[in-house]
Amino acid sequence: MSNGNWRSLAKQVERVETRLYVEESLQAGVTLGLDHARAHFLRSVLRLKRGARIAVFNGRDGEWAARLDALGKGWASLVVGDRRRAQEPGPDLWLVFVPIKRARLDFLVEKAVELGVSRLQPAMTRHTAVSRVNQERLAANAREAAEQCERLSVPEVGEARPLFDIMGDWPTERRLLVCSERGAAEPLSVVLQTAAGCAQAPWAILVGPEGGFARSELDGLLKLPFVTPVGLGPRILRADTAAIFALACWQAFLGDGATRPAMRET
Ligand code: SAH
């Protein structure tokens, strides 16, 4: 992209209000210092100036208006103004996924955050194609996606662990929908439609690796009392597509996908 294009992109971005996730507690009048990377982003990428209005949230205290109070090379501070949105609990939905190649993994994390997951848990299986997971990158992508989509919280990102270690200390009240393209699993929509009329437990979705689950893994999963196998239709989906399909379907039946968009000023 040429310099001119970057500048016009930065201008467009500027028109949309910048939202930042911060760790600190939020209340009117407090001053927050930003780390080097975020100060650089505001100053050199977004080209914000002293006095610019931004929004901040921390996953606990709702969303607050803030003003860029001072910024220099690699440092910036904000002053917090009024609270604009109270904290609301989001849907309690975990996604357990098997790491895939980088570009697709970035995509998967971004979409899963937009689709409202509360926790992202990477799992290693027999056919995992990727041996190392860059957890910091996953967490940074999750944070950016949460900032962009106006969530009030950033999902937790678990450390990558072998699938059956994760199953070993699974909270058994949390139902796990295992997406399985083989065997006679009920369609996900049928399972969720039935569940929609019942008392709600917390949920999780497991999507397998590009190479599929090994037979023994699938057998092991199906023995677990909290597991329900589900199908996503007749086609074999890539792992990222399968995750998006399953999350969107869950949100439509049991989550906040059936509520109206929040009223916002345009
Ligand atoms: N290579 C495998 C396909 C793996 S697809 C094979 O051809 O057998 C990657 C993952 O997406 C699967 O492990 C499963 O969890 C999910 N998935 C893909 N298509 C699906 C479908 N139609 N129903 C349920 N799960 C599916």
PDB file of C-alpha atoms and ligand atoms in Angstrom:
ATOM      1  CA  MET A   1       0.000   0.000   0.000  1.00  0.00           C
ATOM      2  CA  SER A   2       1.370   3.452  -0.892  1.00  0.00           C
ATOM      3  CA  ASN A   3       1.907   6.147   1.713  1.00  0.00           C
ATOM      4  CA  GLY A   4      -1.095   8.081   0.466  1.00  0.00           C
ATOM      5  CA  ASN A   5      -3.320   5.022   0.855  1.00  0.00           C
ATOM      6  CA  TRP A   6      -2.132   4.439   4.388  1.00  0.00           C
ATOM      7  CA  ARG A   7      -2.934   8.038   5.215  1.00  0.00           C
ATOM      8  CA  SER A   8      -6.446   7.812   3.826  1.00  0.00           C
ATOM      9  CA  LEU A   9      -6.973   4.534   5.699  1.00  0.00           C
ATOM     10  CA  ALA A  10      -5.790   6.175   8.913  1.00  0.00           C
ATOM     11  CA  LYS A  11      -8.248   9.028   8.284  1.00  0.00           C
ATOM     12  CA  GLN A  12     -11.124   6.628   7.788  1.00  0.00           C
ATOM     13  CA  VAL A  13     -10.163   4.787  10.938  1.00  0.00           C
ATOM     14  CA  GLU A  14     -10.047   8.089  12.790  1.00  0.00           C
ATOM     15  CA  ARG A  15     -13.651   8.781  11.984  1.00  0.00           C
ATOM     16  CA  VAL A  16     -14.668   5.642  13.852  1.00  0.00           C
ATOM     17  CA  GLU A  17     -14.086   6.191  17.543  1.00  0.00           C
ATOM     18  CA  THR A  18     -11.004   4.436  18.868  1.00  0.00           C
ATOM     19  CA  ARG A  19     -11.678   1.931  21.648  1.00  0.00           C
ATOM     20  CA  LEU A  20      -8.973   0.620  23.907  1.00  0.00           C
ATOM     21  CA  TYR A  21      -8.888  -2.260  26.341  1.00  0.00           C
ATOM     22  CA  VAL A  22      -7.000  -1.349  29.511  1.00  0.00           C
ATOM     23  CA  GLU A  23      -6.136  -3.375  32.615  1.00  0.00           C
ATOM     24  CA  GLU A  24      -6.650  -0.603  35.155  1.00  0.00           C
ATOM     25  CA  SER A  25      -9.827   0.073  37.138  1.00  0.00           C
ATOM     26  CA  LEU A  26     -11.940   2.768  35.523  1.00  0.00           C
ATOM     27  CA  GLN A  27     -13.609   5.702  37.231  1.00  0.00           C
ATOM     28  CA  ALA A  28     -14.242   9.332  36.327  1.00  0.00           C
ATOM     29  CA  GLY A  29     -11.217  11.573  36.611  1.00  0.00           C
ATOM     30  CA  VAL A  30      -8.442   8.945  36.761  1.00  0.00           C
ATOM     31  CA  THR A  31      -5.399   9.317  34.531  1.00  0.00           C
ATOM     32  CA  LEU A  32      -4.077   6.218  32.757  1.00  0.00           C
ATOM     33  CA  GLY A  33      -0.641   5.803  31.214  1.00  0.00           C
ATOM     34  CA  LEU A  34      -0.428   3.733  28.034  1.00  0.00           C
ATOM     35  CA  ASP A  35       2.368   1.346  27.106  1.00  0.00           C
ATOM     36  CA  HIS A  36       4.798   2.078  24.288  1.00  0.00           C
ATOM     37  CA  ALA A  37       2.994   0.035  21.624  1.00  0.00           C
ATOM     38  CA  ARG A  38      -0.400   1.597  22.235  1.00  0.00           C
ATOM     39  CA  ALA A  39       1.004   5.113  22.484  1.00  0.00           C
ATOM     40  CA  HIS A  40       2.770   4.547  19.161  1.00  0.00           C
ATOM     41  CA  PHE A  41      -0.452   3.234  17.611  1.00  0.00           C
ATOM     42  CA  LEU A  42      -2.466   6.282  18.667  1.00  0.00           C
ATOM     43  CA  ARG A  43       0.179   8.792  17.655  1.00  0.00           C
ATOM     44  CA  SER A  44       1.784   7.370  14.548  1.00  0.00           C
ATOM     45  CA  VAL A  45      -0.869   5.087  13.036  1.00  0.00           C
ATOM     46  CA  LEU A  46      -4.116   6.834  13.939  1.00  0.00           C
ATOM     47  CA  ARG A  47      -2.405  10.253  14.153  1.00  0.00           C
ATOM     48  CA  LEU A  48      -4.542  11.278  17.080  1.00  0.00           C
ATOM     49  CA  LYS A  49      -3.772  14.563  18.773  1.00  0.00           C
ATOM     50  CA  ARG A  50      -3.990  15.737  22.353  1.00  0.00           C
ATOM     51  CA  GLY A  51      -7.660  16.146  23.253  1.00  0.00           C
ATOM     52  CA  ALA A  52      -8.879  13.301  20.981  1.00  0.00           C
ATOM     53  CA  ARG A  53     -11.858  11.414  22.369  1.00  0.00           C
ATOM     54  CA  ILE A  54     -11.560   7.672  22.729  1.00  0.00           C
ATOM     55  CA  ALA A  55     -13.434   4.961  24.621  1.00  0.00           C
ATOM     56  CA  VAL A  56     -11.920   2.589  27.175  1.00  0.00           C
ATOM     57  CA  PHE A  57     -13.104  -0.659  28.789  1.00  0.00           C
ATOM     58  CA  ASN A  58     -11.502  -3.235  31.064  1.00  0.00           C
ATOM     59  CA  GLY A  59     -13.955  -6.134  31.131  1.00  0.00           C
ATOM     60  CA  ARG A  60     -15.183  -5.198  34.632  1.00  0.00           C
ATOM     61  CA  ASP A  61     -16.342  -1.581  34.825  1.00  0.00           C
ATOM     62  CA  GLY A  62     -18.243  -1.054  31.535  1.00  0.00           C
ATOM     63  CA  GLU A  63     -17.208   1.423  28.853  1.00  0.00           C
ATOM     64  CA  TRP A  64     -16.005   4.934  29.591  1.00  0.00           C
ATOM     65  CA  ALA A  65     -15.380   8.056  27.526  1.00  0.00           C
ATOM     66  CA  ALA A  66     -11.774   9.246  27.746  1.00  0.00           C
ATOM     67  CA  ARG A  67      -9.654  12.055  26.389  1.00  0.00           C
ATOM     68  CA  LEU A  68      -6.103  11.837  25.176  1.00  0.00           C
ATOM     69  CA  ASP A  69      -4.407  14.060  27.703  1.00  0.00           C
ATOM     70  CA  ALA A  70      -0.796  14.003  26.581  1.00  0.00           C
ATOM     71  CA  LEU A  71       1.252  12.058  24.076  1.00  0.00           C
ATOM     72  CA  GLY A  72       4.830  11.950  22.945  1.00  0.00           C
ATOM     73  CA  LYS A  73       7.157   9.483  21.287  1.00  0.00           C
ATOM     74  CA  GLY A  74       6.294   6.132  22.863  1.00  0.00           C
ATOM     75  CA  TRP A  75       4.179   7.451  25.736  1.00  0.00           C
ATOM     76  CA  ALA A  76       0.650   8.729  26.185  1.00  0.00           C
ATOM     77  CA  SER A  77      -1.864   9.329  28.931  1.00  0.00           C
ATOM     78  CA  LEU A  78      -5.634   9.417  29.020  1.00  0.00           C
ATOM     79  CA  VAL A  79      -8.073  11.042  31.380  1.00  0.00           C
ATOM     80  CA  VAL A  80     -11.247   9.045  31.995  1.00  0.00           C
ATOM     81  CA  GLY A  81     -14.572  10.917  31.737  1.00  0.00           C
ATOM     82  CA  ASP A  82     -18.107   9.542  32.132  1.00  0.00           C
ATOM     83  CA  ARG A  83     -19.272   5.961  31.997  1.00  0.00           C
ATOM     84  CA  ARG A  84     -21.194   5.268  28.802  1.00  0.00           C
ATOM     85  CA  ARG A  85     -22.176   1.615  29.150  1.00  0.00           C
ATOM     86  CA  ALA A  86     -22.619  -0.512  32.243  1.00  0.00           C
ATOM     87  CA  GLN A  87     -20.804  -3.867  32.311  1.00  0.00           C
ATOM     88  CA  GLU A  88     -23.045  -6.707  31.147  1.00  0.00           C
ATOM     89  CA  PRO A  89     -22.230 -10.386  31.291  1.00  0.00           C
ATOM     90  CA  GLY A  90     -21.755 -11.704  27.740  1.00  0.00           C
ATOM     91  CA  PRO A  91     -22.682 -15.240  26.644  1.00  0.00           C
ATOM     92  CA  ASP A  92     -20.751 -18.002  28.432  1.00  0.00           C
ATOM     93  CA  LEU A  93     -19.407 -19.938  25.447  1.00  0.00           C
ATOM     94  CA  TRP A  94     -15.939 -21.439  25.126  1.00  0.00           C
ATOM     95  CA  LEU A  95     -14.301 -22.440  21.860  1.00  0.00           C
ATOM     96  CA  VAL A  96     -11.802 -25.300  21.987  1.00  0.00           C
ATOM     97  CA  PHE A  97      -9.906 -25.446  18.703  1.00  0.00           C
ATOM     98  CA  VAL A  98      -6.879 -27.140  17.234  1.00  0.00           C
ATOM     99  CA  PRO A  99      -4.269 -24.653  15.984  1.00  0.00           C
ATOM    100  CA  ILE A 100      -4.109 -24.174  12.225  1.00  0.00           C
ATOM    101  CA  LYS A 101      -1.716 -22.168  10.024  1.00  0.00           C
ATOM    102  CA  ARG A 102      -1.109 -18.576  10.975  1.00  0.00           C
ATOM    103  CA  ALA A 103      -3.312 -16.564   8.596  1.00  0.00           C
ATOM    104  CA  ARG A 104      -6.291 -18.859   9.187  1.00  0.00           C
ATOM    105  CA  LEU A 105      -5.702 -18.875  12.926  1.00  0.00           C
ATOM    106  CA  ASP A 106      -5.689 -15.062  13.013  1.00  0.00           C
ATOM    107  CA  PHE A 107      -8.948 -15.134  11.070  1.00  0.00           C
ATOM    108  CA  LEU A 108     -10.472 -17.760  13.356  1.00  0.00           C
ATOM    109  CA  VAL A 109      -9.593 -15.816  16.518  1.00  0.00           C
ATOM    110  CA  GLU A 110     -10.956 -12.557  15.130  1.00  0.00           C
ATOM    111  CA  LYS A 111     -14.237 -14.169  14.061  1.00  0.00           C
ATOM    112  CA  ALA A 112     -14.638 -16.135  17.291  1.00  0.00           C
ATOM    113  CA  VAL A 113     -14.253 -12.938  19.316  1.00  0.00           C
ATOM    114  CA  GLU A 114     -16.768 -11.113  17.130  1.00  0.00           C
ATOM    115  CA  LEU A 115     -19.126 -14.049  17.596  1.00  0.00           C
ATOM    116  CA  GLY A 116     -18.942 -13.596  21.355  1.00  0.00           C
ATOM    117  CA  VAL A 117     -16.822 -16.421  22.791  1.00  0.00           C
ATOM    118  CA  SER A 118     -15.835 -16.001  26.433  1.00  0.00           C
ATOM    119  CA  ARG A 119     -12.762 -18.250  26.277  1.00  0.00           C
ATOM    120  CA  LEU A 120     -10.481 -19.513  23.517  1.00  0.00           C
ATOM    121  CA  GLN A 121      -8.719 -22.761  24.331  1.00  0.00           C
ATOM    122  CA  PRO A 122      -6.150 -24.207  21.910  1.00  0.00           C
ATOM    123  CA  ALA A 123      -5.883 -28.006  22.062  1.00  0.00           C
ATOM    124  CA  MET A 124      -3.231 -30.291  20.576  1.00  0.00           C
ATOM    125  CA  THR A 125      -4.410 -33.536  18.938  1.00  0.00           C
ATOM    126  CA  ARG A 126      -2.826 -36.423  17.051  1.00  0.00           C
ATOM    127  CA  HIS A 127      -3.202 -34.647  13.689  1.00  0.00           C
ATOM    128  CA  THR A 128      -2.396 -31.112  14.789  1.00  0.00           C
ATOM    129  CA  ALA A 129      -0.586 -29.492  11.836  1.00  0.00           C
ATOM    130  CA  VAL A 130       1.064 -26.758  13.883  1.00  0.00           C
ATOM    131  CA  SER A 131       3.479 -27.613  16.680  1.00  0.00           C
ATOM    132  CA  ARG A 132       3.843 -24.236  18.386  1.00  0.00           C
ATOM    133  CA  VAL A 133       1.214 -21.671  19.236  1.00  0.00           C
ATOM    134  CA  ASN A 134       2.133 -18.041  19.732  1.00  0.00           C
ATOM    135  CA  GLN A 135      -0.093 -17.308  22.683  1.00  0.00           C
ATOM    136  CA  GLU A 136       0.823 -13.612  22.826  1.00  0.00           C
ATOM    137  CA  ARG A 137      -0.232 -13.185  19.236  1.00  0.00           C
ATOM    138  CA  LEU A 138      -3.537 -14.972  19.938  1.00  0.00           C
ATOM    139  CA  ALA A 139      -4.164 -12.743  22.951  1.00  0.00           C
ATOM    140  CA  ALA A 140      -3.273  -9.559  21.015  1.00  0.00           C
ATOM    141  CA  ASN A 141      -5.601 -10.558  18.170  1.00  0.00           C
ATOM    142  CA  ALA A 142      -8.369 -11.292  20.659  1.00  0.00           C
ATOM    143  CA  ARG A 143      -7.896  -7.909  22.290  1.00  0.00           C
ATOM    144  CA  GLU A 144      -7.922  -6.026  18.977  1.00  0.00           C
ATOM    145  CA  ALA A 145     -11.037  -7.826  17.787  1.00  0.00           C
ATOM    146  CA  ALA A 146     -12.817  -7.042  21.080  1.00  0.00           C
ATOM    147  CA  GLU A 147     -11.872  -3.367  20.772  1.00  0.00           C
ATOM    148  CA  GLN A 148     -13.121  -3.223  17.218  1.00  0.00           C
ATOM    149  CA  CYS A 149     -16.457  -5.021  17.686  1.00  0.00           C
ATOM    150  CA  GLU A 150     -17.515  -3.015  20.763  1.00  0.00           C
ATOM    151  CA  ARG A 151     -17.466  -5.900  23.186  1.00  0.00           C
ATOM    152  CA  LEU A 152     -17.151  -5.021  26.851  1.00  0.00           C
ATOM    153  CA  SER A 153     -14.715  -7.836  27.586  1.00  0.00           C
ATOM    154  CA  VAL A 154     -11.774  -9.604  25.989  1.00  0.00           C
ATOM    155  CA  PRO A 155     -12.040 -13.419  26.021  1.00  0.00           C
ATOM    156  CA  GLU A 156      -9.464 -15.346  27.994  1.00  0.00           C
ATOM    157  CA  VAL A 157      -6.946 -17.234  25.884  1.00  0.00           C
ATOM    158  CA  GLY A 158      -5.822 -20.522  27.418  1.00  0.00           C
ATOM    159  CA  GLU A 159      -2.394 -22.061  26.976  1.00  0.00           C
ATOM    160  CA  ALA A 160      -2.244 -24.745  24.275  1.00  0.00           C
ATOM    161  CA  ARG A 161      -2.492 -28.194  25.946  1.00  0.00           C
ATOM    162  CA  PRO A 162      -3.063 -31.764  24.783  1.00  0.00           C
ATOM    163  CA  LEU A 163      -6.782 -32.321  24.191  1.00  0.00           C
ATOM    164  CA  PHE A 164      -7.141 -35.084  26.779  1.00  0.00           C
ATOM    165  CA  ASP A 165      -5.364 -33.011  29.455  1.00  0.00           C
ATOM    166  CA  ILE A 166      -8.008 -30.369  28.868  1.00  0.00           C
ATOM    167  CA  MET A 167     -10.718 -33.037  29.103  1.00  0.00           C
ATOM    168  CA  GLY A 168      -9.095 -34.329  32.316  1.00  0.00           C
ATOM    169  CA  ASP A 169      -9.906 -31.165  34.273  1.00  0.00           C
ATOM    170  CA  TRP A 170     -12.991 -30.161  32.333  1.00  0.00           C
ATOM    171  CA  PRO A 171     -15.737 -28.507  34.493  1.00  0.00           C
ATOM    172  CA  THR A 172     -18.327 -31.237  33.977  1.00  0.00           C
ATOM    173  CA  GLU A 173     -21.378 -28.951  34.199  1.00  0.00           C
ATOM    174  CA  ARG A 174     -20.202 -27.287  30.953  1.00  0.00           C
ATOM    175  CA  ARG A 175     -21.643 -29.117  27.946  1.00  0.00           C
ATOM    176  CA  LEU A 176     -19.219 -29.712  25.117  1.00  0.00           C
ATOM    177  CA  LEU A 177     -20.487 -29.882  21.541  1.00  0.00           C
ATOM    178  CA  VAL A 178     -17.932 -31.877  19.555  1.00  0.00           C
ATOM    179  CA  CYS A 179     -18.120 -31.048  15.833  1.00  0.00           C
ATOM    180  CA  SER A 180     -17.715 -34.334  14.033  1.00  0.00           C
ATOM    181  CA  GLU A 181     -17.959 -34.731  10.277  1.00  0.00           C
ATOM    182  CA  ARG A 182     -17.982 -38.546  10.514  1.00  0.00           C
ATOM    183  CA  GLY A 183     -20.519 -40.845  12.119  1.00  0.00           C
ATOM    184  CA  ALA A 184     -24.149 -40.257  12.843  1.00  0.00           C
ATOM    185  CA  ALA A 185     -24.019 -37.102  14.911  1.00  0.00           C
ATOM    186  CA  GLU A 186     -27.288 -35.099  15.169  1.00  0.00           C
ATOM    187  CA  PRO A 187     -27.185 -31.781  13.324  1.00  0.00           C
ATOM    188  CA  LEU A 188     -26.089 -28.943  15.595  1.00  0.00           C
ATOM    189  CA  SER A 189     -29.256 -26.930  14.927  1.00  0.00           C
ATOM    190  CA  VAL A 190     -31.435 -29.836  16.108  1.00  0.00           C
ATOM    191  CA  VAL A 191     -29.423 -30.257  19.322  1.00  0.00           C
ATOM    192  CA  LEU A 192     -29.566 -26.523  20.040  1.00  0.00           C
ATOM    193  CA  GLN A 193     -33.258 -26.203  19.248  1.00  0.00           C
ATOM    194  CA  THR A 194     -33.995 -28.944  21.778  1.00  0.00           C
ATOM    195  CA  ALA A 195     -31.685 -27.345  24.344  1.00  0.00           C
ATOM    196  CA  ALA A 196     -33.259 -23.894  23.869  1.00  0.00           C
ATOM    197  CA  GLY A 197     -36.324 -24.950  25.863  1.00  0.00           C
ATOM    198  CA  CYS A 198     -34.310 -26.301  28.832  1.00  0.00           C
ATOM    199  CA  ALA A 199     -32.499 -24.781  31.772  1.00  0.00           C
ATOM    200  CA  GLN A 200     -29.224 -23.387  30.536  1.00  0.00           C
ATOM    201  CA  ALA A 201     -25.849 -24.802  31.496  1.00  0.00           C
ATOM    202  CA  PRO A 202     -22.641 -23.162  30.255  1.00  0.00           C
ATOM    203  CA  TRP A 203     -21.477 -24.439  26.860  1.00  0.00           C
ATOM    204  CA  ALA A 204     -18.380 -25.056  24.785  1.00  0.00           C
ATOM    205  CA  ILE A 205     -17.721 -26.024  21.173  1.00  0.00           C
ATOM    206  CA  LEU A 206     -14.820 -28.231  20.023  1.00  0.00           C
ATOM    207  CA  VAL A 207     -13.610 -28.109  16.431  1.00  0.00           C
ATOM    208  CA  GLY A 208     -10.998 -30.609  15.296  1.00  0.00           C
ATOM    209  CA  PRO A 209      -7.817 -30.256  13.254  1.00  0.00           C
ATOM    210  CA  GLU A 210      -7.628 -29.950   9.465  1.00  0.00           C
ATOM    211  CA  GLY A 211      -6.594 -33.614   9.433  1.00  0.00           C
ATOM    212  CA  GLY A 212      -9.689 -34.609  11.462  1.00  0.00           C
ATOM    213  CA  PHE A 213      -9.781 -36.343  14.861  1.00  0.00           C
ATOM    214  CA  ALA A 214      -8.110 -39.740  15.078  1.00  0.00           C
ATOM    215  CA  ARG A 215     -10.650 -42.568  15.539  1.00  0.00           C
ATOM    216  CA  SER A 216      -9.356 -43.211  19.068  1.00  0.00           C
ATOM    217  CA  GLU A 217      -9.698 -39.526  19.958  1.00  0.00           C
ATOM    218  CA  LEU A 218     -13.281 -39.418  18.770  1.00  0.00           C
ATOM    219  CA  ASP A 219     -14.061 -42.645  20.679  1.00  0.00           C
ATOM    220  CA  GLY A 220     -12.475 -41.159  23.813  1.00  0.00           C
ATOM    221  CA  LEU A 221     -14.458 -37.946  23.479  1.00  0.00           C
ATOM    222  CA  LEU A 222     -17.746 -39.766  22.977  1.00  0.00           C
ATOM    223  CA  LYS A 223     -17.297 -41.592  26.290  1.00  0.00           C
ATOM    224  CA  LEU A 224     -17.215 -38.331  28.251  1.00  0.00           C
ATOM    225  CA  PRO A 225     -20.530 -37.568  29.999  1.00  0.00           C
ATOM    226  CA  PHE A 226     -20.508 -33.864  29.114  1.00  0.00           C
ATOM    227  CA  VAL A 227     -19.939 -34.423  25.354  1.00  0.00           C
ATOM    228  CA  THR A 228     -22.589 -34.235  22.619  1.00  0.00           C
ATOM    229  CA  PRO A 229     -21.358 -34.928  19.069  1.00  0.00           C
ATOM    230  CA  VAL A 230     -22.862 -32.655  16.444  1.00  0.00           C
ATOM    231  CA  GLY A 231     -22.816 -32.406  12.659  1.00  0.00           C
ATOM    232  CA  LEU A 232     -22.613 -29.241  10.575  1.00  0.00           C
ATOM    233  CA  GLY A 233     -24.219 -30.483   7.379  1.00  0.00           C
ATOM    234  CA  PRO A 234     -23.099 -32.706   4.504  1.00  0.00           C
ATOM    235  CA  ARG A 235     -19.973 -30.826   3.392  1.00  0.00           C
ATOM    236  CA  ILE A 236     -16.532 -31.098   4.980  1.00  0.00           C
ATOM    237  CA  LEU A 237     -15.702 -27.624   6.231  1.00  0.00           C
ATOM    238  CA  ARG A 238     -12.257 -26.218   6.927  1.00  0.00           C
ATOM    239  CA  ALA A 239     -11.659 -25.854  10.658  1.00  0.00           C
ATOM    240  CA  ASP A 240     -12.099 -22.063  10.611  1.00  0.00           C
ATOM    241  CA  THR A 241     -15.381 -22.310   8.671  1.00  0.00           C
ATOM    242  CA  ALA A 242     -16.616 -25.039  11.029  1.00  0.00           C
ATOM    243  CA  ALA A 243     -15.893 -22.846  14.070  1.00  0.00           C
ATOM    244  CA  ILE A 244     -17.724 -19.861  12.577  1.00  0.00           C
ATOM    245  CA  PHE A 245     -20.705 -22.017  11.579  1.00  0.00           C
ATOM    246  CA  ALA A 246     -20.980 -23.581  15.029  1.00  0.00           C
ATOM    247  CA  LEU A 247     -20.542 -20.333  16.950  1.00  0.00           C
ATOM    248  CA  ALA A 248     -23.057 -18.438  14.805  1.00  0.00           C
ATOM    249  CA  CYS A 249     -25.577 -21.258  15.141  1.00  0.00           C
ATOM    250  CA  TRP A 250     -25.139 -21.381  18.936  1.00  0.00           C
ATOM    251  CA  GLN A 251     -25.576 -17.616  19.173  1.00  0.00           C
ATOM    252  CA  ALA A 252     -28.756 -17.765  17.091  1.00  0.00           C
ATOM    253  CA  PHE A 253     -30.374 -20.484  19.244  1.00  0.00           C
ATOM    254  CA  LEU A 254     -28.999 -19.956  22.738  1.00  0.00           C
ATOM    255  CA  GLY A 255     -26.959 -16.773  22.819  1.00  0.00           C
ATOM    256  CA  ASP A 256     -27.470 -13.100  22.100  1.00  0.00           C
ATOM    257  CA  GLY A 257     -27.766 -13.497  18.308  1.00  0.00           C
ATOM    258  CA  ALA A 258     -31.524 -13.234  18.608  1.00  0.00           C
ATOM    259  CA  THR A 259     -31.468  -9.894  20.460  1.00  0.00           C
ATOM    260  CA  ARG A 260     -31.642  -6.533  18.711  1.00  0.00           C
ATOM    261  CA  PRO A 261     -28.476  -4.583  17.964  1.00  0.00           C
ATOM    262  CA  ALA A 262     -27.623  -2.080  20.711  1.00  0.00           C
ATOM    263  CA  MET A 263     -28.953   1.455  20.100  1.00  0.00           C
ATOM    264  CA  ARG A 264     -25.984   3.613  19.201  1.00  0.00           C
ATOM    265  CA  GLU A 265     -25.495   7.154  17.976  1.00  0.00           C
ATOM    266  CA  THR A 266     -24.448   7.248  14.344  1.00  0.00           C
TER     267      THR A 266
HETATM  268  N1  SAH B   1      -9.613 -33.844   7.168  1.00  0.00           N
HETATM  269  C1  SAH B   1     -10.836 -34.206   7.737  1.00  0.00           C
HETATM  270  C2  SAH B   1     -11.738 -33.010   7.849  1.00  0.00           C
HETATM  271  C3  SAH B   1     -11.405 -32.155   8.990  1.00  0.00           C
HETATM  272  S1  SAH B   1     -12.341 -30.715   8.952  1.00  0.00           S
HETATM  273  C4  SAH B   1     -11.456 -35.240   6.848  1.00  0.00           C
HETATM  274  O1  SAH B   1     -11.507 -35.018   5.666  1.00  0.00           O
HETATM  275  O2  SAH B   1     -11.894 -36.219   7.376  1.00  0.00           O
HETATM  276  C5  SAH B   1     -11.824 -29.915  10.433  1.00  0.00           C
HETATM  277  C6  SAH B   1     -12.800 -29.989  11.559  1.00  0.00           C
HETATM  278  O3  SAH B   1     -13.951 -29.209  11.258  1.00  0.00           O
HETATM  279  C7  SAH B   1     -13.305 -31.358  11.906  1.00  0.00           C
HETATM  280  O4  SAH B   1     -12.468 -32.037  12.797  1.00  0.00           O
HETATM  281  C8  SAH B   1     -14.653 -31.052  12.558  1.00  0.00           C
HETATM  282  O5  SAH B   1     -14.503 -30.718  13.928  1.00  0.00           O
HETATM  283  C9  SAH B   1     -15.115 -29.832  11.809  1.00  0.00           C
HETATM  284  N2  SAH B   1     -16.014 -30.125  10.693  1.00  0.00           N
HETATM  285  C10 SAH B   1     -15.798 -29.913   9.379  1.00  0.00           C
HETATM  286  N3  SAH B   1     -16.863 -30.250   8.643  1.00  0.00           N
HETATM  287  C11 SAH B   1     -17.795 -30.695   9.508  1.00  0.00           C
HETATM  288  C12 SAH B   1     -19.140 -31.181   9.358  1.00  0.00           C
HETATM  289  N4  SAH B   1     -19.730 -31.281   8.190  1.00  0.00           N
HETATM  290  N5  SAH B   1     -19.789 -31.539  10.496  1.00  0.00           N
HETATM  291  C13 SAH B   1     -19.211 -31.449  11.709  1.00  0.00           C
HETATM  292  N6  SAH B   1     -17.954 -31.000  11.903  1.00  0.00           N
HETATM  293  C14 SAH B   1     -17.257 -30.611  10.828  1.00  0.00           C
END
